[in-house]
Amino acid sequence: MAAKAAAFKRSSAVAVRNPKLQQTLHHVVRHFTEARDAAVASEFPPETWEQMRERASSIKLQTLLNLDFYLDMVDRNVRRNGGHVHFAADAAEANRIVLDIAKRNAVKRVIKSKSMVSEEMRLNPTLEAEGIVPVETDLGEYIIQLAKETPFHIIAPAMHKTRQDVSRLFQDWLRSAPTDDIKTLCAIARNALRQQFATADMGVSGANFVVAETGTVVLVTNEGNGRMTTSVPRVHVALAGMERVIPAIEDVALFLRLLPRSATGQRITSYNSFISGPRRASDEDGPEEFHLVLVDNGRLNLLKDERLREALKCIRCGACLNVCPVYQKTGGHAYGWVYPGPIGAIVTPAMNGFARGADLPFASTLCGACKDVCPVKIDIPKLLLDLRPEAARRTGTWAERLLMRRWVDMMRARESLERSSRLARLMQRPLSREGVIRRSRLPLLAAWTQARDFPAVAEKSFARRWRDGLSRAEP
Amino acid sequence: MTTQPEASPAKEAFLQRIRQALGRAEPATSPPDHPPLKTNLVRQEEKLRTIRAKVEARRERNAERLAENATKVGWHVHRVETHDEAAAAVAAIAAGLHARNVVRTAEDCFRQADYDGPLRRARAAPIILASGRNRSRDSLKATAFDADLGVTGVSWAIAETASCVIVPRRGVARLASLAPPVYVAIVGIEQILETLDDYFATVRLEHMKGRGHVAAYANFISGPSRTADIEQTLTVGVHGPGVVHMLIVGRE
Ligand code: SF4
């Protein structure tokens, strides 16, 4: 368990030694950051963009502070629209709800458009165990599903796959001819998935936003699979983290300006769907049943902590991943769960009560690039710092913990600091050269000196030099 | 339409846990202060009057802006003076594709001119996609999936984002603008709004006037279906139409 809880160190070390992965990461991350920067800078003066972020942040925070009120509003309005609302405390309950709906409707095949919550729930294996076939229809997710992997990036789940990888997967699973042409690969997927769309009995989608005032689920997509999923099958189930709520329909404009620009550098995505319940009697097509499942699954851990609460403002744009120097080197899988990158380093340990990702709060240089791009102004570095004491308690070695405790004691009092410094001066003599300790081979010290020189304790303390006349030497 | 039964115990427990997490024991008695939720019908109607006046005064400018933005995101934009010209343009597109299976919806624009005649003459007589009377749900689906061209009107277009807003209803099937590989949207110049805010203010007013009733579905179409999921290479037409035409009808 401990190994699983704190696996980043090992998994990231593997990732940085994979040259192919490094090349792809470099390419993709640059593509995303350049597109985002261009989209933001070319259209808004910096002050305007800043005001938009500020407003979005405050709307999200106010909604979280009144989440009970707004969820009740969602519930009432979705039901007024003729839909059903379910509240799921955890992944198991959410799975049970979806399975119930599927069984009641004798569902054999489920088409899915992208839903991170369904990844949290591990919905696909749950459905499969009951003999129901789930089919991912977002091209990236489809590739990942065929490869039996998990998403590599919130926005680009299959970014680590080359066209050759995809061609091989399609040859194996769809018996298609080998090809190097991306257009052809897309066409192969289109044809394979069309049959699935036409025959599935249930569609499962995520939800980018849930509008409380109108009981509307908003989907932001590019491929059109989201529209298929929510229009063609007889039953539509939308899965939403409970923090997806925004109050009013007029708030959507702001978020639609922030999300695509931050995510892919687009002014708007090709499709935005606004789903308010099942088809009405007079409609020509559309699902006859609509269900919204609101999922907690550990979000309460964040909500109840005044400092961590703001992480729930996240609109999952992925911008913080792309600019993160750690993510840029390790990629998404190293983070070990559904949400990678800086935001993942917060929500993974917090949502899972540190049973996962306990070492993730350290997977950051605290450079602050994530904070600068975040469209809802989450102070990610600060939250990572807030999580570190707990993370250290969970992951540090006993020797390190002991050392740190001694360190704190030592720094607390003048005499103890001086006494310790004297002792350190004596002990470091065989190790230090020109004021630094280099590449020590002693246990514990080795890790601290492996990548940088460890400054030795100065021969003369500052206080000493001050007393000896440093102050008078200044002009 | 039936309203579903009242709140479940699961909901109550769920909301109670949230209240506890927020340090409150009781449900909030007054709604939180959120300005967009506070307006009343009179003020919203006033807002819409301003929007309409603005849109009317800037029709040509907005049409140009729509055309420019639409071209940037991959729409093929055609500007025509009349619906008769638009009908000819649709037929020309169908002929260029050698389309045989054309589906269309039944919005108002199709009554402004004879759209079907020119199509028929191009040997592409359209089928109106409707599940009524003699067409079952499955056959509607099959017809839509077999079509090589879909033609629809729009409820609105938004210049800021190059979006056509489709609101499915009687006579307007969702699949007409989704299933065929090529899609044509017919936009009347009077349907063009300037910004996203204009659109959502309109929806808000309809919602208020309809006493909380909204359309089951609305969709923005803002260019061709696209993906960059393989090596970040942009490819169009992955699930929805890969080729999209926007006919802007009318000039000021
Ligand atoms: S934390 Fe901010 S930047 Fe990162 S995914 Fe969420 S909204 Fe985007």
XYZ file of C-alpha atoms and ligand atoms in Angstrom:
735
model
C 0.000 0.000 0.000
C 2.727 2.446 0.963
C 4.468 1.722 -2.313
C 1.284 2.481 -4.217
C 0.558 5.581 -2.163
C 3.903 7.124 -3.035
C 4.901 5.814 -6.406
C 5.730 9.019 -8.252
C 9.433 8.945 -7.531
C 9.860 5.606 -9.234
C 7.381 6.060 -12.081
C 8.730 9.490 -12.983
C 12.285 8.153 -13.052
C 11.196 5.568 -15.616
C 9.425 8.195 -17.715
C 12.359 10.593 -17.945
C 14.568 7.789 -19.246
C 12.238 7.001 -22.135
C 13.605 8.975 -25.112
C 10.572 8.417 -27.340
C 8.276 9.700 -24.648
C 10.491 12.717 -24.041
C 10.356 13.630 -27.697
C 6.557 13.403 -27.890
C 6.107 15.324 -24.679
C 8.358 18.088 -25.870
C 6.483 18.366 -29.149
C 2.951 18.239 -27.755
C 3.463 20.441 -24.767
C 5.031 23.129 -26.913
C 2.184 22.908 -29.381
C -0.388 23.410 -26.613
C 1.369 26.231 -24.800
C 2.047 28.173 -27.984
C -1.558 27.808 -29.120
C -2.853 28.935 -25.756
C -0.580 31.935 -25.507
C -1.492 33.032 -29.016
C -5.220 32.633 -28.417
C -5.141 34.639 -25.233
C -2.743 37.368 -26.285
C -4.114 37.948 -29.771
C -7.593 38.732 -28.556
C -7.520 40.278 -25.138
C -5.385 42.951 -23.562
C -3.783 41.433 -20.465
C -6.030 43.431 -18.105
C -9.178 42.059 -19.755
C -8.006 38.476 -19.540
C -7.086 39.089 -15.928
C -10.555 40.470 -15.171
C -12.170 37.460 -16.820
C -10.102 35.066 -14.715
C -10.920 37.049 -11.622
C -14.649 36.905 -12.317
C -14.612 33.209 -13.155
C -12.662 32.485 -10.007
C -15.084 34.396 -7.845
C -18.184 32.813 -9.434
C -16.729 29.358 -8.894
C -15.750 30.056 -5.314
C -19.116 31.575 -4.430
C -20.827 28.568 -5.969
C -18.708 26.215 -3.886
C -19.530 28.156 -0.735
C -23.231 27.664 -1.509
C -22.921 24.263 -3.124
C -25.823 22.732 -1.194
C -28.107 25.486 -2.433
C -27.025 25.202 -6.054
C -27.114 21.397 -6.136
C -30.653 21.506 -4.856
C -31.423 23.970 -7.638
C -29.833 21.632 -10.199
C -31.893 18.761 -8.876
C -35.170 20.640 -9.025
C -34.580 22.015 -12.500
C -33.348 18.788 -14.085
C -36.439 17.072 -12.722
C -38.605 19.875 -14.008
C -37.047 19.228 -17.433
C -38.155 15.617 -17.156
C -34.776 14.160 -16.203
C -33.624 12.154 -13.204
C -30.940 13.223 -10.729
C -28.845 10.867 -8.637
C -26.438 11.698 -5.842
C -23.470 9.372 -5.429
C -21.219 9.593 -2.383
C -18.461 7.492 -3.891
C -17.352 5.591 -6.965
C -19.076 2.372 -5.879
C -22.408 4.117 -5.495
C -22.035 5.912 -8.817
C -21.280 2.598 -10.536
C -24.303 1.018 -8.913
C -26.529 3.825 -10.157
C -25.277 3.558 -13.745
C -25.560 -0.238 -13.697
C -29.124 -0.020 -12.404
C -30.122 2.301 -15.203
C -28.420 0.043 -17.740
C -30.085 -3.090 -16.435
C -33.516 -1.530 -16.200
C -33.198 -0.636 -19.876
C -31.724 -3.995 -20.889
C -28.660 -2.208 -22.230
C -26.038 -4.292 -24.036
C -23.772 -1.636 -25.446
C -22.823 1.745 -24.026
C -21.191 4.502 -26.056
C -19.165 6.934 -24.045
C -17.934 10.406 -24.748
C -15.138 11.707 -22.596
C -15.763 11.613 -18.858
C -12.982 11.919 -16.315
C -15.429 10.960 -13.569
C -16.038 7.632 -15.288
C -12.265 7.080 -15.138
C -12.361 7.795 -11.408
C -15.167 5.281 -11.046
C -13.497 2.760 -13.327
C -16.877 2.453 -14.958
C -15.700 0.451 -17.974
C -14.470 -2.605 -16.031
C -17.630 -2.412 -13.930
C -19.832 -2.532 -17.013
C -17.740 -5.269 -18.605
C -18.070 -7.429 -15.502
C -21.832 -7.286 -16.005
C -21.604 -8.255 -19.654
C -22.214 -4.741 -20.960
C -19.838 -3.484 -23.656
C -18.553 0.069 -23.118
C -17.148 1.812 -26.180
C -15.131 5.013 -25.844
C -15.870 7.287 -28.791
C -13.515 10.224 -28.335
C -10.751 9.229 -30.746
C -8.025 9.584 -28.132
C -10.017 7.676 -25.524
C -10.859 5.002 -28.096
C -7.171 4.466 -28.822
C -6.449 4.302 -25.107
C -9.253 1.812 -24.604
C -7.930 -0.468 -27.363
C -4.459 -0.211 -25.827
C -5.929 -0.944 -22.371
C -4.274 2.120 -20.882
C -5.359 5.198 -18.966
C -5.408 8.798 -20.323
C -2.068 10.536 -20.569
C -3.425 14.071 -20.552
C -6.791 15.573 -19.617
C -7.273 17.074 -23.082
C -5.154 14.771 -25.248
C -5.501 11.307 -23.727
C -3.500 9.476 -26.394
C -0.802 12.052 -27.023
C 1.936 9.514 -26.257
C 0.873 7.245 -29.128
C 2.501 7.640 -32.531
C 0.642 7.026 -35.775
C 2.487 3.699 -36.038
C 1.217 2.702 -32.585
C -2.324 3.590 -33.623
C -2.037 1.762 -36.922
C -0.871 -1.385 -35.131
C -3.755 -1.142 -32.645
C -6.271 -0.767 -35.468
C -4.714 -3.704 -37.331
C -5.054 -5.875 -34.227
C -8.550 -4.822 -33.224
C -10.254 -3.710 -36.409
C -8.299 -5.816 -38.920
C -7.518 -2.695 -40.905
C -4.638 -2.432 -43.345
C -1.452 -0.812 -42.017
C -1.117 2.889 -42.801
C 1.019 5.879 -41.873
C -1.614 8.377 -42.901
C -3.390 10.073 -40.010
C -6.399 10.972 -42.155
C -6.840 7.317 -43.076
C -6.520 6.304 -39.435
C -9.258 8.771 -38.481
C -11.479 7.407 -41.243
C -10.971 3.859 -39.977
C -12.037 4.938 -36.507
C -14.982 6.895 -37.895
C -16.339 3.855 -39.704
C -15.798 1.510 -36.788
C -17.480 3.884 -34.356
C -20.415 4.737 -36.618
C -21.700 1.206 -36.237
C -21.398 1.540 -32.483
C -23.315 4.829 -32.471
C -26.116 3.374 -34.521
C -26.582 0.311 -32.324
C -25.829 1.411 -28.738
C -28.725 1.549 -26.297
C -27.180 3.973 -23.847
C -24.834 6.954 -23.988
C -22.639 8.026 -21.093
C -21.092 11.492 -21.148
C -19.274 13.764 -18.763
C -20.287 17.347 -18.066
C -18.093 20.404 -18.426
C -20.612 22.578 -16.654
C -23.975 22.050 -15.025
C -26.128 25.171 -15.043
C -28.222 25.311 -11.873
C -30.784 27.844 -13.060
C -31.911 25.822 -16.080
C -30.811 22.295 -15.150
C -28.572 22.199 -18.213
C -25.503 20.046 -18.801
C -22.956 21.790 -21.040
C -20.562 19.725 -23.143
C -17.538 21.201 -24.859
C -16.242 18.964 -27.648
C -14.577 18.970 -31.040
C -15.205 15.633 -32.681
C -18.960 15.309 -32.557
C -18.945 12.121 -30.542
C -20.427 14.047 -27.629
C -23.399 14.969 -29.797
C -23.769 11.370 -30.959
C -23.589 10.055 -27.406
C -26.233 12.455 -26.157
C -28.542 12.239 -29.176
C -28.637 8.772 -30.683
C -29.135 6.143 -27.932
C -32.437 5.788 -26.088
C -30.902 6.610 -22.709
C -28.390 9.313 -21.819
C -26.495 9.353 -18.529
C -24.330 12.377 -17.719
C -21.701 11.985 -15.005
C -20.627 15.146 -13.218
C -18.334 15.863 -10.311
C -20.432 17.772 -7.807
C -18.269 20.876 -8.293
C -19.172 21.292 -11.987
C -22.075 23.595 -11.129
C -22.323 27.197 -12.257
C -25.306 29.284 -11.190
C -26.822 31.038 -14.207
C -27.142 30.432 -17.928
C -25.641 33.875 -18.531
C -22.464 32.765 -16.732
C -21.806 30.242 -19.489
C -20.489 32.921 -21.877
C -17.550 33.708 -19.612
C -16.584 30.079 -19.103
C -16.899 29.332 -22.801
C -14.409 32.113 -23.446
C -11.943 30.809 -20.884
C -12.052 27.040 -21.327
C -11.247 26.398 -25.010
C -8.606 29.113 -25.153
C -6.850 27.692 -22.125
C -7.231 24.097 -23.242
C -6.369 24.031 -26.943
C -5.946 27.662 -27.922
C -9.273 27.621 -29.778
C -11.668 30.539 -29.646
C -14.433 27.997 -29.276
C -14.576 24.259 -29.846
C -16.441 22.871 -32.847
C -19.397 21.820 -30.739
C -21.093 22.965 -27.591
C -24.108 21.011 -26.491
C -26.657 22.220 -23.969
C -28.671 19.327 -22.615
C -31.755 20.047 -20.556
C -33.444 16.731 -19.955
C -34.690 14.057 -22.379
C -36.291 14.779 -25.766
C -39.649 16.457 -25.520
C -42.669 14.642 -26.945
C -42.702 16.826 -30.053
C -38.966 16.452 -30.785
C -37.917 14.371 -33.763
C -35.071 12.532 -32.059
C -32.985 12.464 -28.899
C -32.913 10.198 -25.840
C -36.149 9.274 -24.101
C -34.493 9.075 -20.704
C -32.001 11.466 -19.170
C -30.068 10.921 -15.945
C -27.614 13.211 -14.235
C -25.331 11.555 -11.675
C -23.662 14.013 -9.300
C -20.571 12.479 -7.794
C -18.663 13.307 -4.609
C -16.017 10.550 -4.485
C -13.603 12.397 -2.216
C -14.329 15.951 -3.306
C -15.716 16.597 0.156
C -12.168 16.264 1.522
C -11.271 19.341 -0.478
C -14.480 21.231 0.199
C -14.188 20.981 3.961
C -10.629 22.289 4.023
C -10.707 26.066 3.756
C -7.335 26.176 2.045
C -7.813 23.265 -0.365
C -11.388 24.186 -1.289
C -10.270 26.427 -4.123
C -8.884 23.448 -6.049
C -12.539 22.586 -6.773
C -12.769 25.689 -8.950
C -10.842 23.720 -11.596
C -12.523 23.559 -15.008
C -10.116 20.843 -16.241
C -8.590 22.794 -19.083
C -5.192 21.125 -18.768
C -3.227 24.369 -19.157
C -1.345 23.828 -15.903
C -0.110 20.446 -17.149
C 1.408 21.901 -20.296
C 3.412 24.608 -18.576
C 4.609 22.445 -15.688
C 8.346 21.624 -15.904
C 7.687 18.408 -14.009
C 4.799 17.248 -16.218
C 6.827 18.236 -19.271
C 9.374 15.613 -18.301
C 7.292 12.887 -16.664
C 4.062 12.939 -18.647
C 0.713 11.868 -17.273
C 1.058 8.212 -16.356
C 3.713 8.867 -13.727
C 1.092 10.578 -11.584
C -0.596 7.233 -11.151
C -4.262 8.283 -11.247
C -6.872 10.022 -13.364
C -5.711 13.609 -12.913
C -2.079 14.343 -13.745
C 0.015 17.476 -13.553
C -0.094 20.239 -10.952
C -3.837 19.996 -10.341
C -3.530 16.216 -10.136
C -0.797 16.601 -7.549
C -3.402 18.313 -5.372
C -6.602 16.424 -6.028
C -5.126 12.918 -6.206
C -3.869 12.787 -2.606
C -6.704 14.957 -1.307
C -9.574 13.036 -2.920
C -8.050 9.704 -1.960
C -7.172 10.580 1.626
C -3.478 10.126 0.769
C -4.034 6.474 -0.125
C -2.801 7.497 -3.575
C -0.326 10.098 -4.696
C 0.959 10.834 -1.220
C 4.271 12.005 -2.674
C 2.697 14.114 -5.449
C 2.730 17.408 -3.521
C 6.512 17.205 -3.917
C 6.270 16.716 -7.688
C 6.622 20.435 -8.264
C 9.342 23.027 -8.443
C 6.883 25.645 -7.138
C 7.850 27.815 -10.105
C 4.308 29.167 -10.317
C 3.792 28.773 -14.079
C 0.589 26.820 -13.383
C -0.813 29.590 -11.277
C -0.148 32.114 -14.037
C -2.080 30.220 -16.709
C -4.953 28.867 -14.617
C -8.173 30.397 -15.994
C -9.826 30.258 -12.572
C -6.777 31.494 -10.678
C -6.148 28.515 -8.449
C -3.048 29.182 -6.372
C -1.643 25.749 -7.134
C 1.862 26.237 -5.624
C 0.373 27.405 -2.345
C -1.976 24.436 -2.178
C 0.923 22.084 -2.869
C 2.798 23.664 0.018
C -0.267 23.316 2.221
C -0.367 19.612 1.433
C 3.326 18.986 2.034
C 3.362 18.577 5.827
C 0.795 15.811 5.582
C 2.544 14.356 2.544
C 5.845 14.328 4.430
C 4.236 12.557 7.369
C 2.981 9.896 4.989
C 6.038 9.387 2.854
C 9.289 10.453 4.532
C 11.763 7.916 5.927
C 12.009 7.739 9.715
C 15.604 8.957 9.577
C 14.614 12.040 7.640
C 11.719 12.744 9.959
C 14.012 12.484 12.974
C 16.513 14.768 11.352
C 13.874 17.351 10.565
C 12.565 17.278 14.089
C 16.091 17.867 15.416
C 16.517 20.644 12.863
C 13.417 22.416 14.112
C 14.578 22.112 17.741
C 17.977 23.417 16.806
C 16.685 26.454 14.935
C 14.433 27.425 17.772
C 17.059 28.730 20.160
C 20.111 30.845 19.712
C 22.444 28.780 21.859
C 21.469 25.490 20.297
C 22.034 26.917 16.825
C 25.506 28.085 17.749
C 26.336 24.881 19.503
C 25.211 22.836 16.506
C 27.071 25.064 14.077
C 30.273 24.544 15.990
C 29.733 20.812 15.922
C 28.867 20.868 12.210
C 32.013 22.868 11.396
C 34.057 20.204 13.078
C 32.300 17.310 11.425
C 32.178 18.724 7.910
C 35.918 19.328 7.775
C 36.767 16.073 5.953
C 33.856 16.614 3.515
C 33.828 20.248 2.518
C 35.956 21.817 -0.182
C 35.798 25.537 -0.958
C 32.718 26.065 1.123
C 30.584 23.276 -0.346
C 30.049 19.557 0.081
C 30.155 17.742 -3.252
C 28.817 14.325 -4.150
C 29.124 12.751 -0.766
C 28.841 9.015 -0.589
C 27.645 8.923 2.999
C 24.116 7.577 3.388
C 21.406 10.274 3.479
C 23.926 12.973 2.562
C 24.380 11.296 -0.820
C 20.827 12.138 -1.877
C 21.253 15.729 -0.821
C 24.494 16.251 -2.757
C 23.850 14.190 -5.846
C 22.440 16.926 -8.062
C 23.761 20.073 -6.421
C 26.487 21.196 -4.074
C 25.467 21.326 -0.480
C 26.630 24.568 1.124
C 28.864 23.891 4.095
C 28.396 25.741 7.341
C 30.427 28.940 7.063
C 33.665 29.070 9.024
C 32.480 32.241 10.717
C 28.793 32.783 11.425
C 27.097 35.980 10.336
C 26.539 37.036 13.929
C 30.205 36.579 14.533
C 31.223 38.630 11.565
C 28.793 41.342 12.618
C 30.322 41.552 16.040
C 33.762 41.633 14.498
C 32.966 44.806 12.682
C 31.103 43.871 9.480
C 28.613 46.684 10.071
C 31.349 49.319 10.145
C 32.986 47.976 7.013
C 29.892 48.938 4.979
C 30.070 52.425 3.410
C -43.850 15.715 -19.438
C -43.906 14.450 -15.887
C -41.918 15.824 -13.014
C -39.981 13.122 -11.237
C -40.805 12.253 -7.604
C -39.539 14.446 -4.805
C -36.081 14.351 -3.320
C -34.521 11.111 -2.199
C -32.881 10.377 1.160
C -29.597 9.999 -0.735
C -29.914 13.601 -1.849
C -30.669 14.868 1.647
C -27.683 13.032 3.114
C -25.478 14.297 0.289
C -26.483 17.919 0.799
C -26.193 17.598 4.572
C -22.580 16.419 4.235
C -21.852 19.436 2.067
C -23.363 21.785 4.621
C -21.230 20.221 7.332
C -18.128 20.572 5.179
C -18.968 24.243 4.752
C -19.534 24.641 8.477
C -23.275 25.226 8.278
C -25.917 23.167 10.031
C -28.983 24.426 8.184
C -29.859 24.923 4.527
C -29.325 28.495 3.405
C -32.575 30.406 3.864
C -31.969 33.139 1.336
C -30.445 32.524 -2.080
C -26.803 33.513 -2.459
C -26.154 36.893 -3.993
C -25.494 36.278 -7.658
C -26.519 39.194 -9.881
C -27.454 37.210 -13.036
C -29.958 35.265 -10.948
C -31.495 38.372 -9.457
C -32.910 40.092 -12.527
C -36.626 40.167 -13.188
C -38.629 39.875 -16.376
C -38.911 43.617 -16.891
C -35.193 44.191 -16.626
C -34.373 41.204 -18.820
C -36.777 42.442 -21.495
C -35.116 45.828 -21.320
C -31.747 44.153 -21.758
C -33.002 42.292 -24.793
C -34.385 45.462 -26.349
C -30.930 46.980 -26.102
C -29.376 43.891 -27.630
C -31.880 43.832 -30.472
C -31.325 47.490 -31.226
C -27.576 46.974 -31.249
C -27.796 43.910 -33.472
C -30.095 45.676 -35.888
C -27.854 48.702 -36.143
C -24.806 46.565 -36.842
C -26.264 43.885 -39.094
C -23.834 44.215 -41.954
C -20.858 44.590 -39.654
C -21.853 41.479 -37.724
C -22.413 39.545 -40.939
C -18.905 40.464 -42.035
C -17.479 39.532 -38.671
C -19.336 36.222 -38.728
C -18.052 35.485 -42.232
C -14.498 36.365 -41.280
C -14.468 34.335 -38.059
C -16.234 31.430 -39.732
C -13.674 31.274 -42.519
C -10.886 31.191 -39.932
C -12.284 28.090 -38.237
C -12.956 26.187 -41.450
C -16.471 27.079 -42.584
C -16.928 27.653 -46.327
C -18.841 30.904 -46.260
C -21.158 32.013 -49.062
C -22.896 35.368 -48.989
C -26.075 35.638 -51.037
C -28.812 38.250 -51.372
C -31.929 36.106 -51.390
C -33.229 32.694 -50.406
C -33.611 31.839 -54.095
C -29.901 32.385 -54.526
C -29.292 30.342 -51.391
C -31.391 27.505 -52.809
C -29.312 27.556 -55.979
C -26.124 27.517 -53.915
C -27.314 24.479 -51.931
C -28.136 22.656 -55.175
C -24.699 23.540 -56.554
C -23.042 22.101 -53.460
C -25.098 18.915 -53.788
C -24.240 18.640 -57.481
C -20.554 19.150 -56.745
C -20.670 16.230 -54.336
C -22.747 14.063 -56.659
C -24.955 13.763 -53.626
C -27.931 11.431 -53.940
C -29.095 11.214 -50.344
C -29.841 14.651 -49.000
C -31.626 15.271 -45.728
C -33.006 18.548 -44.518
C -34.990 19.926 -41.613
C -38.111 22.072 -41.795
C -37.310 25.520 -40.439
C -38.868 28.712 -41.597
C -36.131 29.476 -44.132
C -37.330 26.595 -46.314
C -40.608 28.436 -46.765
C -38.835 31.585 -47.970
C -37.948 29.975 -51.300
C -38.207 26.682 -53.117
C -35.129 24.864 -51.874
C -36.307 21.428 -52.947
C -36.842 22.216 -56.645
C -33.213 23.033 -57.524
C -32.072 20.046 -55.460
C -34.481 17.759 -57.271
C -33.186 19.057 -60.575
C -29.674 18.207 -59.353
C -30.998 14.678 -58.789
C -30.663 15.170 -55.060
C -34.251 15.395 -53.857
C -34.119 15.986 -50.127
C -35.822 13.904 -47.485
C -37.243 15.834 -44.556
C -35.859 14.191 -41.453
C -38.876 13.751 -39.208
C -39.969 10.905 -36.990
C -43.656 11.755 -37.322
C -46.393 9.603 -38.783
C -44.700 6.995 -40.902
C -41.083 7.225 -39.933
C -39.909 5.313 -36.878
C -36.998 6.292 -34.718
C -34.792 3.633 -36.284
C -35.574 4.591 -39.832
C -34.871 8.246 -39.080
C -31.501 7.174 -37.735
C -30.783 5.007 -40.787
C -31.774 7.769 -43.211
C -29.556 10.281 -41.434
C -26.565 7.948 -41.270
C -26.923 7.142 -44.977
C -27.170 10.744 -46.120
C -24.265 12.389 -47.928
C -25.482 15.932 -47.337
C -27.464 17.592 -44.535
C -29.086 21.021 -44.860
C -30.666 22.972 -41.990
C -31.669 26.440 -40.972
C -30.490 27.829 -37.653
C -32.098 29.466 -34.641
C -29.286 31.971 -34.285
C -25.750 32.575 -35.411
C -23.098 34.157 -33.207
C -20.539 36.395 -34.899
C -18.013 36.306 -32.034
C -17.503 32.552 -32.230
C -18.671 31.673 -35.767
C -21.360 29.480 -34.231
C -24.635 28.301 -35.701
C -27.122 27.620 -32.946
C -29.402 24.672 -33.631
C -32.355 24.126 -31.336
C -33.935 20.750 -32.149
C -37.732 20.624 -32.036
C -40.595 19.456 -34.217
C -39.277 19.529 -37.766
C -35.688 19.931 -36.618
C -33.987 16.591 -36.015
C -30.656 16.558 -34.221
C -29.065 14.184 -36.693
C -29.531 16.361 -39.793
C -26.566 18.551 -38.873
C -24.534 15.718 -37.358
C -24.653 12.452 -39.258
C -23.935 13.444 -42.906
C -20.297 14.063 -43.902
C -21.152 17.421 -45.485
C -23.355 20.020 -43.849
C -24.927 23.297 -44.992
C -26.307 25.872 -42.539
C -28.636 28.573 -43.839
C -28.298 31.751 -41.797
C -30.598 34.727 -42.290
C -28.756 37.988 -41.702
C -31.427 38.918 -39.139
C -30.505 35.848 -37.094
C -26.959 36.968 -36.424
C -26.129 37.960 -32.863
C -22.919 39.709 -31.992
C -21.650 37.934 -28.889
C -22.132 34.904 -26.680
C -23.624 37.247 -24.093
C -26.334 38.304 -26.548
C -27.274 34.680 -27.049
C -27.399 33.677 -23.397
C -29.394 36.776 -22.505
C -31.903 35.654 -25.135
C -32.077 32.158 -23.685
C -32.534 33.632 -20.230
C -35.486 35.686 -21.359
C -37.123 32.697 -23.060
C -36.568 30.688 -19.901
C -38.179 33.373 -17.766
C -41.092 33.808 -20.112
C -41.602 30.070 -20.388
C -41.785 29.818 -16.590
C -38.699 27.709 -16.354
C -39.205 25.600 -19.436
C -36.260 25.244 -21.773
C -35.638 23.350 -24.985
C -34.352 19.843 -24.371
C -31.255 20.506 -26.387
C -29.331 23.249 -28.071
C -26.164 22.940 -30.031
C -23.503 25.325 -31.227
C -21.810 24.258 -34.409
C -18.627 26.262 -34.848
C -16.808 24.665 -37.748
C -16.110 21.153 -38.981
C -15.817 18.159 -36.665
C -12.156 18.025 -35.772
C -9.629 16.035 -33.820
C -5.952 16.311 -33.052
C -5.784 13.128 -31.036
C -3.169 11.454 -33.223
C 0.179 13.254 -33.031
C -1.535 16.616 -32.586
C -2.273 16.629 -36.287
C -5.513 18.396 -37.118
C -7.920 16.142 -38.985
C -11.502 17.031 -39.856
C -14.636 14.943 -40.110
C -13.920 12.427 -37.418
C -17.500 11.891 -36.216
C -19.498 14.885 -37.406
C -19.363 16.620 -40.813
C -15.852 17.296 -42.083
C -16.999 19.854 -44.639
C -19.308 22.646 -43.481
C -20.856 25.461 -45.513
C -22.464 28.571 -44.095
C -24.860 30.473 -46.358
C -25.458 33.984 -45.102
C -28.664 35.213 -46.695
C -29.262 38.945 -47.047
C -27.195 42.083 -47.188
C -27.839 45.482 -45.659
S -6.059 23.864 -12.226
Fe -6.518 25.601 -13.546
S -5.046 25.356 -15.236
Fe -5.121 23.381 -14.206
S -6.657 22.187 -15.283
Fe -7.708 23.206 -13.594
S -8.496 25.105 -14.437
Fe -6.965 24.355 -15.886
